[in-house]
Amino acid sequence: MKRIIFALIILIFIYPNKKLYAQNKKITDSLINIISNPKTADTTLIKAYNDLGVQYAPIDSKKAKVYINKALTLAKSSGRMRGVAGAQNCMGVVYYYKKEYDSAMIWFKKALATNKELGHQWGQASALHQIGVIYRIKTKYKEAIESFKESGNVFKILKDSVSLAKSYESIGSCYALMRYLDKSFEYFMMGMEICEKRNDSIGIGRGYAHIAYVLMNQDDYPKAVGYLHKALTVTEKSNNEYEISSLLFLLGRCYNKIEQYDKALEYAIKCLEYRKLSGNSKLIAPTRILIGSIYSNLKRYPESLKYMNKALNDYSFDGYYVGKTDAYNIIADVYLNVERLDSAKYYAQNAVNLSKQINYLSGENEGNSILARVSEKEDNKDMAFKYYKEAVRLKDSIYNKEKQEYVDELRTIYETEQKEKQIELQEIKISLLEEQVTVNKLQRILFFSGFGFIILGAGVWFYIAQQKIKNSKLIAKHSLLEKEKADEKLAFKTRELTSFAMHLEKKNKALDHLKKTINASLQGSESNMEMISKYEHLLKVIDEEIKDRENWEDFKKYFEQVHQGFYAKVKKEYPNLTSGDLRFMTLLKMNLSYKEISNILNITPQGVKKARQRLRKKLNLKPEDSLIDSVVRL
């Protein structure tokens, strides 16, 4: 769920020219007056039709399409191809709001092709940016980055610093969604520097918000709060209600995470006041869910239910099923806390059913966990066992899916960086060839000119010497880039290994939490031997999953790619080490903390201490020797 929430945050701040598209009566009235005037010129009429289409895009797609089609028909009949490109772009926006992203992509690509025919550079860059947005939504981050970079290069040539800043921010958002936070931070800062030079308060505020996003993704909510307040201070000067409401929403989320519920409520309610003015239920619904969850944390259940039910009404439209599922689960949890078990069961089952429709594993898992707790309250141990068993299965599916996503994202990052390095290497090779051609020409001139041009020859030889020095520098740079490519390959494998280890820890922590919940249920089942047997079987399944050898074989494969020959060397020097000792050494070699090692190996802190002492003895270490340093040196 965290990933989906952060994706939403990114899109709030990045989507090109995306404002609060609530229908503005003054604007629409003005545009309708323009199209109603028979004397309006065709060029103005085309633009007015397109603008009306964009105004209606988020709230009435049918009406939006009618106006844009009028613009398209008029532009084609009057030969105004700029108007055609504009209409194609606007139609893409309509489909974007309908969440029909394949159709949106088709229209944005049509706009790109038309602008290319016209030689209209800014139009091409704008279309490329929109195409990048669609790629990002479809999680094709490599293609999105390439599209944003291409549009950014054009904006740079055209000296459009506002659009260039947004290109940098969009690239940063892709890296952030891939969890490559250092790279995302680099691009966010590049965008922010442009905004600071222009004294663009909205852009500066957006920059602070992006930094906060990176910190939130690292679960550093206290620091994120500081940057969000900076963003809010700057953005409030612009009176941009949409941006202000977004920042208030994020502050509410952060304060909720750090359990400062009064402040969380203050900012969430302020956000709701802004969003109510827009009349846009797609923005109001998640705000009400946030307020409802805060009230739930405060154990003010009646207020929580009031806001959650209103959120469900807001979600009456098609789409946004993830938000609806989360609302069902929170309502179910509230009813469980107030012992209204039938209501809790009803909403949890709704969450499970909807999650299955949209393949939302986290929502389905949460729903099953609530249903298991409801069954326990009803003293229905068979059903509780069934739901807990399903929760274990879903936890494993979530883990495997996230692991695969991590690997795919890391590979995308690696391929993108390799492509950048390859382009730079090719440019150097071209420069070397060009310089060599120039030198060869000058040498031939000198040879055929005879000794009558000694002075000229001296000058030429001096030039050749200078070119050789320049070539040497280019060759050195080429070698450096080759080394960087090799280093990047190793860094990629290291990131892949670390991600695998962190996912293993996360999975084992989740399974251990489930194990503790089941053990708590067992305490009340002394008289039911059949249920005890079932629960013990489930606990055995969980233990086997935590100690899964296949996971460790995968982990070992990644580790050997980064630390080649480590296992062979250790076994040769210390043949008496067990497989458990080798696992422990592997995690020490990665500089993981003892707490992380405890979670991955599923042993207590005391167990980690004993493993350390046993390993020190087998490695023949003296009291003053550091175990970690000794392992890292191997």
XYZ file of C-alpha atoms in Angstrom, residues 4-607:
604
model
C 0.684 3.040 -4.210
C 0.332 6.004 -1.842
C 3.733 7.367 -2.831
C 2.928 6.920 -6.512
C -0.145 9.080 -5.918
C 1.976 11.712 -4.139
C 4.406 11.820 -7.056
C 1.637 12.276 -9.625
C 0.059 15.062 -7.558
C 3.182 17.183 -7.908
C 4.549 16.180 -11.302
C 1.855 15.790 -13.931
C 2.527 18.484 -16.589
C 0.255 21.500 -16.275
C -1.956 19.496 -13.928
C -3.995 21.892 -11.809
C -7.137 21.556 -9.831
C -9.398 20.843 -12.808
C -12.616 21.727 -11.027
C -15.044 23.303 -13.433
C -14.460 27.049 -13.214
C -17.742 28.748 -14.115
C -16.128 32.061 -15.082
C -13.713 30.367 -17.477
C -16.313 28.091 -19.049
C -18.793 30.964 -19.402
C -16.135 33.055 -21.084
C -15.213 30.233 -23.473
C -18.872 29.525 -24.295
C -19.330 33.224 -25.152
C -16.387 32.964 -27.544
C -17.717 29.898 -29.387
C -21.248 31.394 -29.496
C -20.046 34.517 -31.303
C -20.408 33.978 -35.102
C -17.640 36.540 -35.728
C -15.013 34.553 -33.798
C -12.017 33.735 -35.999
C -11.296 30.055 -36.695
C -7.954 30.067 -34.850
C -9.572 31.498 -31.692
C -12.531 29.140 -32.049
C -10.271 26.059 -32.269
C -8.389 27.114 -29.126
C -11.658 27.819 -27.250
C -13.064 24.369 -28.129
C -9.846 22.705 -26.936
C -9.785 24.738 -23.702
C -13.400 23.819 -22.974
C -12.507 20.162 -23.526
C -9.706 20.378 -20.960
C -12.016 22.128 -18.469
C -14.524 19.283 -18.697
C -11.955 16.438 -18.961
C -11.913 15.457 -15.256
C -15.662 15.803 -14.644
C -17.534 15.065 -17.896
C -15.523 13.154 -20.478
C -18.412 12.945 -22.974
C -18.852 16.727 -23.070
C -15.063 17.178 -23.204
C -14.836 14.919 -26.269
C -17.650 16.792 -28.042
C -15.767 20.122 -27.777
C -12.375 18.638 -28.707
C -13.838 16.841 -31.728
C -15.287 20.184 -32.888
C -11.801 21.702 -32.586
C -10.304 18.760 -34.497
C -12.875 18.950 -37.325
C -12.510 22.720 -37.738
C -8.701 22.592 -37.581
C -8.533 19.881 -40.260
C -11.036 21.578 -42.590
C -9.249 24.947 -42.315
C -5.752 23.411 -42.624
C -4.621 24.674 -39.217
C -2.327 21.810 -38.210
C -1.261 23.477 -34.948
C -4.912 23.269 -33.936
C -4.987 19.591 -34.955
C -1.935 18.855 -32.751
C -3.529 20.766 -29.865
C -6.792 18.813 -30.184
C -4.905 15.504 -30.284
C -3.061 16.467 -27.114
C -6.293 17.528 -25.356
C -7.977 14.240 -26.314
C -5.042 12.437 -24.678
C -5.747 14.383 -21.470
C -9.412 13.273 -21.550
C -8.410 9.600 -21.775
C -5.801 10.142 -19.051
C -8.565 11.223 -16.671
C -10.679 8.248 -17.760
C -7.701 6.036 -16.821
C -7.722 4.639 -20.359
C -3.977 4.978 -20.655
C -3.499 3.034 -23.905
C -5.926 5.407 -25.639
C -4.222 8.406 -24.023
C -0.871 7.183 -25.357
C -2.268 6.837 -28.888
C -3.478 10.461 -28.878
C -0.259 11.845 -27.376
C 1.751 9.985 -30.028
C -0.524 11.443 -32.727
C 0.189 14.913 -31.316
C 3.931 14.134 -31.398
C 3.786 13.011 -35.057
C 1.779 16.105 -36.114
C 4.197 18.442 -34.321
C 7.148 16.703 -36.001
C 5.564 17.251 -39.430
C 5.141 20.927 -38.555
C 8.667 21.203 -37.167
C 7.106 22.614 -33.984
C 9.770 21.871 -31.361
C 7.870 22.950 -28.250
C 4.841 20.915 -29.318
C 7.073 17.866 -29.763
C 8.634 18.344 -26.325
C 5.223 18.759 -24.696
C 3.917 15.556 -26.348
C 7.059 13.670 -25.313
C 6.531 14.793 -21.738
C 2.939 13.577 -21.750
C 4.059 10.242 -23.242
C 6.587 9.984 -20.403
C 3.768 10.460 -17.879
C 1.809 7.551 -19.394
C 4.887 5.312 -19.408
C 5.431 6.169 -15.740
C 1.832 5.299 -14.826
C 2.256 1.964 -16.640
C 5.490 1.437 -14.580
C 7.635 1.435 -17.732
C 10.195 3.624 -15.999
C 13.052 3.140 -18.473
C 10.896 4.367 -21.371
C 9.496 7.184 -19.194
C 12.992 8.434 -18.285
C 14.056 8.378 -21.949
C 10.938 10.332 -22.954
C 11.407 12.925 -20.190
C 15.097 13.330 -21.076
C 14.261 13.830 -24.750
C 11.651 16.464 -23.918
C 14.043 18.105 -21.451
C 16.752 18.424 -24.114
C 14.315 20.291 -26.393
C 13.146 22.570 -23.559
C 16.818 23.311 -22.827
C 17.462 24.299 -26.479
C 14.334 26.491 -26.423
C 15.484 28.008 -23.079
C 12.138 27.106 -21.504
C 13.408 26.800 -17.935
C 9.948 26.241 -16.418
C 9.324 23.129 -18.542
C 12.945 21.966 -18.143
C 12.545 22.022 -14.350
C 9.434 19.848 -14.687
C 11.339 17.418 -16.919
C 14.025 17.049 -14.233
C 11.352 16.576 -11.566
C 9.621 13.931 -13.678
C 12.871 12.006 -14.155
C 13.406 12.256 -10.394
C 9.919 10.890 -9.802
C 10.684 7.812 -11.946
C 13.854 7.066 -10.001
C 11.938 7.633 -6.749
C 9.231 5.168 -7.784
C 12.004 2.681 -8.568
C 13.345 3.377 -5.043
C 16.645 4.670 -6.437
C 16.474 7.563 -4.008
C 19.972 9.039 -4.473
C 19.382 9.448 -8.192
C 15.876 10.846 -7.641
C 17.261 13.362 -5.149
C 19.867 14.490 -7.734
C 17.202 15.295 -10.351
C 14.825 16.885 -7.837
C 17.663 19.236 -6.793
C 18.404 20.112 -10.449
C 14.757 21.109 -10.887
C 14.774 23.077 -7.647
C 17.926 25.023 -8.638
C 16.170 26.246 -11.790
C 13.138 27.333 -9.751
C 15.357 29.190 -7.250
C 17.073 31.100 -10.085
C 13.667 32.126 -11.405
C 12.370 32.906 -7.899
C 9.495 30.537 -8.700
C 7.784 30.018 -5.326
C 5.538 27.177 -6.565
C 8.544 25.377 -8.085
C 10.631 25.866 -4.921
C 7.758 24.523 -2.839
C 7.512 21.552 -5.178
C 11.260 20.949 -4.708
C 10.924 20.857 -0.926
C 7.965 18.490 -1.328
C 10.073 16.147 -3.484
C 12.804 16.067 -0.829
C 10.093 15.274 1.719
C 8.873 12.479 -0.576
C 12.330 10.859 -0.591
C 12.462 11.083 3.214
C 8.949 9.607 3.531
C 10.004 6.717 1.314
C 12.861 6.134 3.776
C 10.330 6.231 6.661
C 12.038 9.360 8.017
C 8.762 11.159 8.732
C 10.109 13.685 11.306
C 12.579 15.110 8.744
C 9.941 14.990 6.018
C 7.686 17.176 8.200
C 10.393 19.884 8.284
C 10.646 20.038 4.482
C 6.872 19.960 4.058
C 6.554 22.993 6.343
C 9.178 24.798 4.239
C 7.234 23.865 1.115
C 3.980 25.096 2.647
C 5.487 28.441 3.725
C 6.753 29.127 0.198
C 3.658 27.810 -1.595
C 1.189 29.794 0.528
C 2.645 32.988 -0.960
C 1.466 31.881 -4.398
C -2.131 31.271 -3.240
C -2.152 28.089 -5.330
C -4.953 26.236 -3.546
C -4.278 22.905 -5.242
C -0.605 22.791 -4.232
C -1.442 24.013 -0.706
C -4.069 21.290 -0.243
C -1.582 18.631 -1.413
C 1.009 19.762 1.136
C -1.581 19.843 3.934
C -2.535 16.278 3.009
C 1.089 15.094 3.228
C 1.580 16.847 6.582
C -1.512 15.076 7.901
C -0.095 11.724 6.742
C 3.339 12.354 8.283
C 1.975 13.471 11.662
C -0.305 10.414 11.651
C 2.737 8.191 11.060
C 4.684 9.707 13.975
C 1.577 9.440 16.193
C 1.055 13.180 16.678
C -2.629 12.726 16.032
C -3.870 16.196 17.055
C -1.551 17.864 14.532
C -2.388 15.226 11.932
C -6.084 16.023 12.383
C -5.469 19.776 12.177
C -3.720 19.568 8.788
C -6.030 16.908 7.352
C -9.143 18.970 8.177
C -7.555 22.094 6.646
C -6.834 20.046 3.523
C -10.444 18.881 3.386
C -11.684 22.505 3.560
C -9.600 23.386 0.487
C -10.665 20.298 -1.430
C -14.350 20.758 -0.704
C -14.128 24.087 -2.528
C -13.020 22.208 -5.638
C -15.983 19.825 -5.567
C -13.640 17.096 -6.872
C -14.633 13.859 -5.096
C -11.474 12.120 -6.347
C -9.459 14.442 -4.097
C -11.986 14.673 -1.256
C -12.268 10.869 -0.764
C -8.610 10.121 0.192
C -8.654 13.150 2.526
C -11.694 11.773 4.356
C -10.011 8.358 4.583
C -6.992 10.033 6.191
C -9.197 11.849 8.731
C -11.103 8.622 9.425
C -7.875 6.699 10.080
C -6.626 9.440 12.435
C -9.872 9.325 14.431
C -9.517 5.529 14.555
C -6.001 5.883 15.982
C -7.438 8.283 18.572
C -10.076 5.583 19.353
C -12.783 8.093 18.469
C -14.687 5.483 16.518
C -18.003 7.283 15.790
C -16.137 10.178 14.095
C -13.956 7.673 12.223
C -16.999 5.849 10.828
C -18.632 9.130 9.838
C -15.679 10.149 7.646
C -15.041 6.664 6.256
C -18.658 6.252 5.121
C -18.567 9.663 3.457
C -15.374 8.571 1.692
C -17.164 5.492 0.362
C -19.891 7.773 -1.033
C -17.174 9.863 -2.683
C -15.816 6.658 -4.242
C -19.177 5.848 -5.845
C -17.657 6.534 -9.300
C -15.778 3.879 -11.284
C -12.069 3.538 -10.625
C -9.969 4.298 -7.512
C -10.750 0.799 -6.225
C -7.623 0.705 -4.072
C -8.901 3.680 -2.050
C -12.305 2.032 -1.728
C -10.689 -1.213 -0.525
C -8.650 0.627 2.108
C -11.823 2.366 3.298
C -13.612 -1.001 3.665
C -10.724 -2.402 5.722
C -10.497 0.617 8.043
C -14.282 0.561 8.621
C -14.093 -3.197 9.327
C -11.283 -2.636 11.846
C -13.283 0.087 13.603
C -16.352 -2.163 13.889
C -14.119 -4.943 15.229
C -12.800 -2.601 17.929
C -16.339 -1.723 19.050
C -17.399 -5.411 18.977
C -19.875 -5.020 16.087
C -18.739 -8.268 14.524
C -21.371 -8.654 11.789
C -20.539 -5.186 10.411
C -16.796 -5.873 10.678
C -17.246 -9.136 8.770
C -19.386 -7.445 6.082
C -16.847 -4.691 5.311
C -13.791 -6.980 5.542
C -15.424 -9.384 3.082
C -16.159 -6.452 0.740
C -12.472 -5.512 0.948
C -11.397 -9.080 0.119
C -13.825 -9.366 -2.821
C -12.822 -6.014 -4.321
C -9.112 -6.741 -3.785
C -9.443 -9.983 -5.732
C -11.055 -8.127 -8.648
C -8.146 -5.702 -8.937
C -5.375 -8.067 -7.749
C -4.628 -5.835 -4.731
C -2.787 -8.358 -2.539
C -2.171 -6.029 0.432
C -5.872 -5.158 0.666
C -6.850 -8.825 0.409
C -4.320 -9.771 3.088
C -5.571 -7.066 5.472
C -9.178 -8.158 4.891
C -8.353 -11.798 5.649
C -6.465 -10.812 8.820
C -9.525 -8.867 10.045
C -11.830 -11.778 9.173
C -9.560 -14.123 11.172
C -9.764 -11.833 14.216
C -13.557 -11.595 13.826
C -13.793 -15.412 13.711
C -11.714 -15.649 16.896
C -14.066 -13.207 18.638
C -16.964 -15.413 17.499
C -15.050 -18.459 18.833
C -15.119 -19.972 15.340
C -11.639 -21.492 15.335
C -12.086 -23.360 12.033
C -12.805 -20.135 10.133
C -10.043 -18.294 11.992
C -7.594 -21.005 10.904
C -8.824 -20.766 7.301
C -8.359 -16.973 7.173
C -4.933 -17.081 8.868
C -3.805 -19.738 6.402
C -4.901 -17.501 3.526
C -3.062 -14.563 5.123
C 0.163 -16.631 5.199
C -0.260 -17.448 1.494
C -0.873 -13.800 0.622
C 2.133 -12.617 2.659
C 4.307 -14.964 0.610
C 2.748 -13.757 -2.670
C 3.304 -10.111 -1.667
C 6.925 -10.889 -0.815
C 7.578 -12.665 -4.121
C 5.886 -9.907 -6.106
C 7.855 -7.167 -4.336
C 11.093 -9.107 -4.742
C 10.497 -9.429 -8.495
C 9.594 -5.734 -8.731
C 12.832 -4.815 -6.947
C 14.900 -6.938 -9.326
C 13.099 -5.520 -12.392
C 13.511 -1.946 -11.157
C 17.201 -2.417 -10.369
C 17.728 -3.915 -13.810
C 15.954 -0.931 -15.393
C 18.182 1.479 -13.463
C 21.259 -0.472 -14.508
C 20.243 -0.578 -18.188
C 19.422 3.149 -18.188
C 22.801 4.051 -16.668
C 24.641 1.697 -19.014
C 22.916 3.337 -21.990
C 24.008 6.785 -20.751
C 27.598 5.565 -20.368
C 27.489 3.943 -23.824
C 26.339 7.205 -25.434
C 29.199 9.074 -23.737
C 31.717 6.433 -24.873
C 30.455 6.678 -28.456
C 30.820 10.469 -28.368
C 34.450 10.094 -27.212
C 35.184 7.549 -29.972
C 33.682 9.930 -32.561
C 35.853 12.767 -31.210
C 38.962 10.558 -31.436
C 38.181 9.594 -35.035
C 37.525 13.211 -36.036
C 40.800 14.352 -34.455
C 42.699 11.536 -36.188
C 41.227 12.536 -39.583
C 42.338 16.161 -39.007
C 45.886 15.071 -38.056
C 46.182 12.776 -41.100
C 45.104 15.599 -43.436
C 47.703 17.972 -41.969
C 50.433 15.338 -42.234
C 49.651 14.794 -45.935
C 49.737 18.573 -46.571
C 53.149 18.779 -44.918
C 54.537 15.804 -46.878
C 53.457 17.081 -50.301
C 54.420 20.726 -49.662
C 58.206 20.023 -49.419
C 60.752 21.912 -47.393
C 59.552 25.295 -48.662
C 56.999 25.291 -45.868
C 59.279 24.604 -42.919
C 57.735 27.340 -40.796
C 54.250 26.129 -41.606
C 55.409 22.574 -40.884
C 56.659 23.578 -37.461
C 53.270 25.057 -36.708
C 51.545 21.931 -37.971
C 53.737 19.647 -35.857
C 53.012 21.806 -32.843
C 49.294 21.401 -33.589
C 49.748 17.630 -33.983
C 51.513 17.475 -30.616
C 48.651 19.382 -29.006
C 46.136 17.022 -30.621
C 48.054 14.002 -29.300
C 47.820 15.444 -25.795
C 44.103 16.024 -26.328
C 43.726 12.471 -27.667
C 45.556 11.108 -24.619
C 43.076 12.916 -22.387
C 40.163 11.509 -24.395
C 41.626 7.998 -24.173
C 42.097 8.443 -20.407
C 38.493 9.580 -20.119
C 37.438 6.580 -22.212
C 39.297 4.256 -19.803
C 37.745 5.998 -16.826
C 34.260 5.512 -18.279
C 34.997 1.830 -18.918
C 36.046 1.536 -15.261
C 32.870 3.370 -14.203
C 30.835 0.889 -16.260
C 32.483 -2.001 -14.421
C 31.972 -0.246 -11.063
C 28.338 0.416 -11.942
C 27.863 -3.258 -12.765
C 29.236 -4.205 -9.354
C 27.114 -1.503 -7.678
C 24.023 -2.875 -9.432
C 24.739 -6.368 -8.138
C 25.369 -4.963 -4.647
C 22.037 -3.082 -4.688
C 20.334 -6.247 -5.914
C 21.871 -8.225 -3.051
C 20.953 -5.617 -0.431
C 17.381 -5.418 -1.731
C 17.089 -9.191 -1.533
C 18.337 -9.188 2.056
C 15.966 -6.395 3.091
C 13.012 -8.159 1.481
C 13.959 -11.364 3.269
C 14.005 -9.459 6.559
C 10.657 -7.789 5.807
C 9.024 -11.094 4.869
C 10.298 -12.864 7.994
C 9.156 -10.010 10.254
C 5.654 -10.180 8.740
C 5.499 -13.962 9.138
C 6.815 -13.721 12.701
C 4.074 -11.199 13.533
C 1.483 -13.600 12.121
C 3.047 -16.428 14.119
C 2.705 -14.439 17.367
C -0.955 -13.690 16.574
C -1.662 -17.390 16.040
C 0.184 -18.322 19.246
C -2.006 -15.825 21.114
C -5.082 -17.550 19.666
C -3.750 -20.956 20.733
C -3.758 -19.874 24.376
C -7.550 -19.822 24.342
C -7.915 -23.194 22.634
C -6.650 -25.635 25.299
C -9.812 -27.729 25.134
C -9.990 -28.047 21.364
C -7.263 -30.554 20.431
C -8.277 -30.630 16.758
C -7.837 -26.865 16.422
C -4.550 -26.958 18.320
C -3.312 -29.562 15.821
C -4.383 -27.363 12.878
C -2.752 -24.257 14.329
C 0.457 -26.149 15.077
C 0.509 -27.359 11.478
C 0.120 -23.750 10.284
C 2.939 -22.631 12.597
C 5.124 -25.375 11.127
C 4.339 -24.098 7.607
C 5.330 -20.570 8.676
C 8.593 -21.805 10.246
C 9.443 -23.743 7.095
C 8.727 -20.659 4.976
C 10.999 -18.517 7.164
C 13.821 -21.082 6.832
C 13.113 -21.697 3.133
C 16.308 -23.093 1.575
C 15.330 -21.909 -1.901
C 15.372 -18.283 -0.682
C 18.853 -18.829 0.740
C 20.104 -20.407 -2.486
C 18.902 -17.324 -4.414
C 20.531 -15.084 -1.831
C 23.798 -17.051 -2.067
C 23.771 -16.658 -5.870
C 23.513 -12.842 -5.601
C 26.150 -12.768 -2.849
C 28.681 -14.758 -4.904
C 28.269 -12.317 -7.809
C 29.330 -9.436 -5.540
C 31.872 -11.257 -3.324
C 33.352 -13.794 -5.721
C 35.159 -16.719 -4.117
C 34.091 -15.806 -0.565
C 32.542 -19.188 0.270
C 35.439 -21.163 -1.260
C 37.998 -19.136 0.673
C 36.136 -19.437 3.982
C 35.613 -23.199 3.598
C 39.282 -23.649 2.751
C 40.534 -21.668 5.757
C 37.852 -22.845 8.204
C 36.571 -26.286 7.123
C 34.800 -26.853 10.459
C 32.192 -24.105 9.836
C 28.559 -25.226 9.526
C 26.015 -23.949 6.974
C 24.501 -21.853 9.806
C 27.913 -20.278 10.489
C 28.304 -19.462 6.799
C 24.894 -17.771 6.708
C 25.802 -15.695 9.737
C 29.155 -14.699 8.177
C 27.409 -13.781 4.912
C 25.172 -11.281 6.692
C 28.108 -9.885 8.705
C 30.034 -9.420 5.444
C 27.149 -7.240 4.201
C 27.502 -4.978 7.282
C 23.947 -5.675 8.390
C 23.017 -4.770 11.949
C 22.489 -7.504 14.536
C 18.788 -6.588 14.633
C 18.502 -7.113 10.857
C 20.397 -10.402 11.136
C 18.047 -11.473 13.931
C 15.002 -10.869 11.688
C 16.476 -12.573 8.624
C 17.618 -15.685 10.525
C 14.496 -15.645 12.709
C 16.469 -15.922 15.942
C 16.334 -13.855 19.122
C 18.955 -11.190 19.995
C 20.276 -13.705 22.532
C 20.561 -16.237 19.687
